[in-house]
Amino acid sequence: MRYTLPTQHFLYFGIQVKRGKLDATGKSRANNANIAEIHNQALMMLAHEIFDPETNRRVLVDHAFIVAGGEITKAARNWLGNALDAAKRNQIMFMDRDDILNQFVVTNLPLPGAMPSGGTAEALF
């Protein structure tokens, strides 16, 4: 994603999306992703140049979103915060299932129609 500032400068965002829960356990379970895996992928994303065809330049990603369809545990957030240096720590933003659902409430949008009748919001994820 690219966002244009009022000064006509650009901010570039990378998104790392994972299904299920992100936790800080030593080994990933079937539907859970280990935060150490996410850490390596986020560092690669922030260090990798991307090509912006509209400006015809290679640029670096300024910020990384880590998005999970389930919960991002507090232990996982803390582990990643401790593993990153101060310069990289402020480049990472988290969004979990609750944050995504809260976006629908804040923007006053109806939940997507893909929800089965009689289902709950958790059926989306």
Tab-separated table of C-alpha atoms in Angstrom:
chain	number	residue	atom	x	y	z
A	1	MET	CA	0.000	0.000	0.000
A	2	ARG	CA	1.093	3.534	-0.594
A	3	TYR	CA	-0.173	6.600	1.249
A	4	THR	CA	0.478	10.130	-0.003
A	5	LEU	CA	1.182	12.719	2.682
A	6	PRO	CA	-0.038	16.326	2.308
A	7	THR	CA	3.599	17.227	1.522
A	8	GLN	CA	3.397	14.906	-1.526
A	9	HIS	CA	5.841	12.438	0.079
A	10	PHE	CA	4.878	8.759	0.111
A	11	LEU	CA	4.661	6.201	2.913
A	12	TYR	CA	4.801	2.549	1.909
A	13	PHE	CA	3.125	-0.199	3.935
A	14	GLY	CA	3.678	-3.925	3.832
A	15	ILE	CA	1.132	-6.380	5.187
A	16	GLN	CA	1.855	-9.792	6.692
A	17	VAL	CA	-1.453	-11.667	7.025
A	18	LYS	CA	-1.771	-14.884	9.008
A	19	ARG	CA	-4.735	-17.136	9.596
A	20	GLY	CA	-5.429	-18.135	13.179
A	21	LYS	CA	-3.685	-17.185	16.383
A	22	LEU	CA	-0.182	-15.708	16.706
A	23	ASP	CA	1.549	-16.856	19.860
A	24	ALA	CA	4.992	-17.010	21.436
A	25	THR	CA	5.169	-20.770	21.955
A	26	GLY	CA	8.292	-22.656	20.983
A	27	LYS	CA	6.579	-24.658	18.241
A	28	SER	CA	3.701	-23.735	15.932
A	29	ARG	CA	0.513	-25.755	16.216
A	30	ALA	CA	-1.796	-26.565	13.302
A	31	ASN	CA	-3.703	-23.239	13.178
A	32	ASN	CA	-1.219	-21.095	15.121
A	33	ALA	CA	1.786	-19.210	13.782
A	34	ASN	CA	4.867	-18.744	15.908
A	35	ILE	CA	5.898	-15.110	16.373
A	36	ALA	CA	9.558	-15.987	15.606
A	37	GLU	CA	8.480	-16.906	12.050
A	38	ILE	CA	6.608	-13.616	11.776
A	39	HIS	CA	9.671	-11.746	13.104
A	40	ASN	CA	11.882	-13.116	10.311
A	41	GLN	CA	9.267	-12.367	7.666
A	42	ALA	CA	8.703	-8.811	8.947
A	43	LEU	CA	12.447	-8.075	8.952
A	44	MET	CA	12.708	-9.352	5.380
A	45	MET	CA	9.750	-7.187	4.359
A	46	LEU	CA	11.243	-4.036	5.893
A	47	ALA	CA	14.662	-4.663	4.303
A	48	HIS	CA	13.428	-5.636	0.827
A	49	GLU	CA	13.076	-2.982	-1.870
A	50	ILE	CA	9.874	-2.896	-3.882
A	51	PHE	CA	9.239	-1.276	-7.242
A	52	ASP	CA	6.648	1.507	-7.413
A	53	PRO	CA	5.498	1.634	-11.052
A	54	GLU	CA	3.777	5.011	-10.611
A	55	THR	CA	7.001	6.766	-9.561
A	56	ASN	CA	9.267	4.388	-11.535
A	57	ARG	CA	11.550	3.926	-8.485
A	58	ARG	CA	12.611	1.213	-6.085
A	59	VAL	CA	11.566	2.052	-2.516
A	60	LEU	CA	11.705	0.518	0.950
A	61	VAL	CA	8.651	-0.358	3.015
A	62	ASP	CA	8.211	2.206	5.817
A	63	HIS	CA	5.795	0.287	8.052
A	64	ALA	CA	4.620	-3.306	8.360
A	65	PHE	CA	1.163	-4.435	9.437
A	66	ILE	CA	0.966	-7.851	11.053
A	67	VAL	CA	-2.640	-8.978	10.684
A	68	ALA	CA	-4.082	-12.149	12.215
A	69	GLY	CA	-7.492	-13.703	11.711
A	70	GLY	CA	-7.334	-14.854	15.329
A	71	GLU	CA	-5.785	-13.407	18.457
A	72	ILE	CA	-2.280	-11.964	18.700
A	73	THR	CA	-1.318	-12.843	22.257
A	74	LYS	CA	0.237	-10.289	24.579
A	75	ALA	CA	3.262	-12.578	24.961
A	76	ALA	CA	3.736	-12.569	21.173
A	77	ARG	CA	3.525	-8.765	20.989
A	78	ASN	CA	6.014	-8.431	23.853
A	79	TRP	CA	8.396	-10.999	22.362
A	80	LEU	CA	8.447	-9.184	19.031
A	81	GLY	CA	8.905	-5.810	20.752
A	82	ASN	CA	11.912	-7.158	22.664
A	83	ALA	CA	13.386	-8.832	19.569
A	84	LEU	CA	13.318	-5.644	17.484
A	85	ASP	CA	15.558	-2.659	18.063
A	86	ALA	CA	13.923	0.708	18.797
A	87	ALA	CA	14.187	1.843	15.170
A	88	LYS	CA	12.291	-1.182	13.834
A	89	ARG	CA	9.822	-1.441	16.734
A	90	ASN	CA	7.932	1.687	15.695
A	91	GLN	CA	7.582	0.345	12.142
A	92	ILE	CA	5.449	-2.666	13.173
A	93	MET	CA	1.695	-2.401	13.744
A	94	PHE	CA	-0.614	-5.214	14.858
A	95	MET	CA	-4.222	-5.991	13.921
A	96	ASP	CA	-6.030	-9.058	15.227
A	97	ARG	CA	-9.596	-10.305	14.850
A	98	ASP	CA	-10.970	-7.893	17.451
A	99	ASP	CA	-9.315	-4.908	15.754
A	100	ILE	CA	-10.759	-5.933	12.391
A	101	LEU	CA	-14.265	-6.299	13.812
A	102	ASN	CA	-13.919	-2.957	15.631
A	103	GLN	CA	-13.199	-1.300	12.266
A	104	PHE	CA	-16.699	-2.316	11.143
A	105	VAL	CA	-18.197	-0.746	14.274
A	106	VAL	CA	-16.191	2.487	14.030
A	107	THR	CA	-16.928	2.994	10.329
A	108	ASN	CA	-20.579	1.940	10.767
A	109	LEU	CA	-20.310	-0.722	8.049
A	110	PRO	CA	-22.343	-3.947	8.100
A	111	LEU	CA	-20.413	-7.174	8.517
A	112	PRO	CA	-19.724	-8.985	5.226
A	113	GLY	CA	-22.556	-11.065	3.823
A	114	ALA	CA	-20.439	-14.242	3.751
A	115	MET	CA	-21.443	-15.007	7.343
A	116	PRO	CA	-23.680	-18.099	7.534
A	117	SER	CA	-27.170	-17.448	8.838
A	118	GLY	CA	-27.298	-17.809	12.599
A	119	GLY	CA	-23.472	-17.774	12.719
A	120	THR	CA	-21.238	-15.596	14.797
A	121	ALA	CA	-18.563	-13.120	13.789
A	122	GLU	CA	-15.972	-15.821	14.532
A	123	ALA	CA	-17.268	-17.755	11.517
A	124	LEU	CA	-15.581	-15.088	9.336
A	125	PHE	CA	-12.169	-16.146	10.563
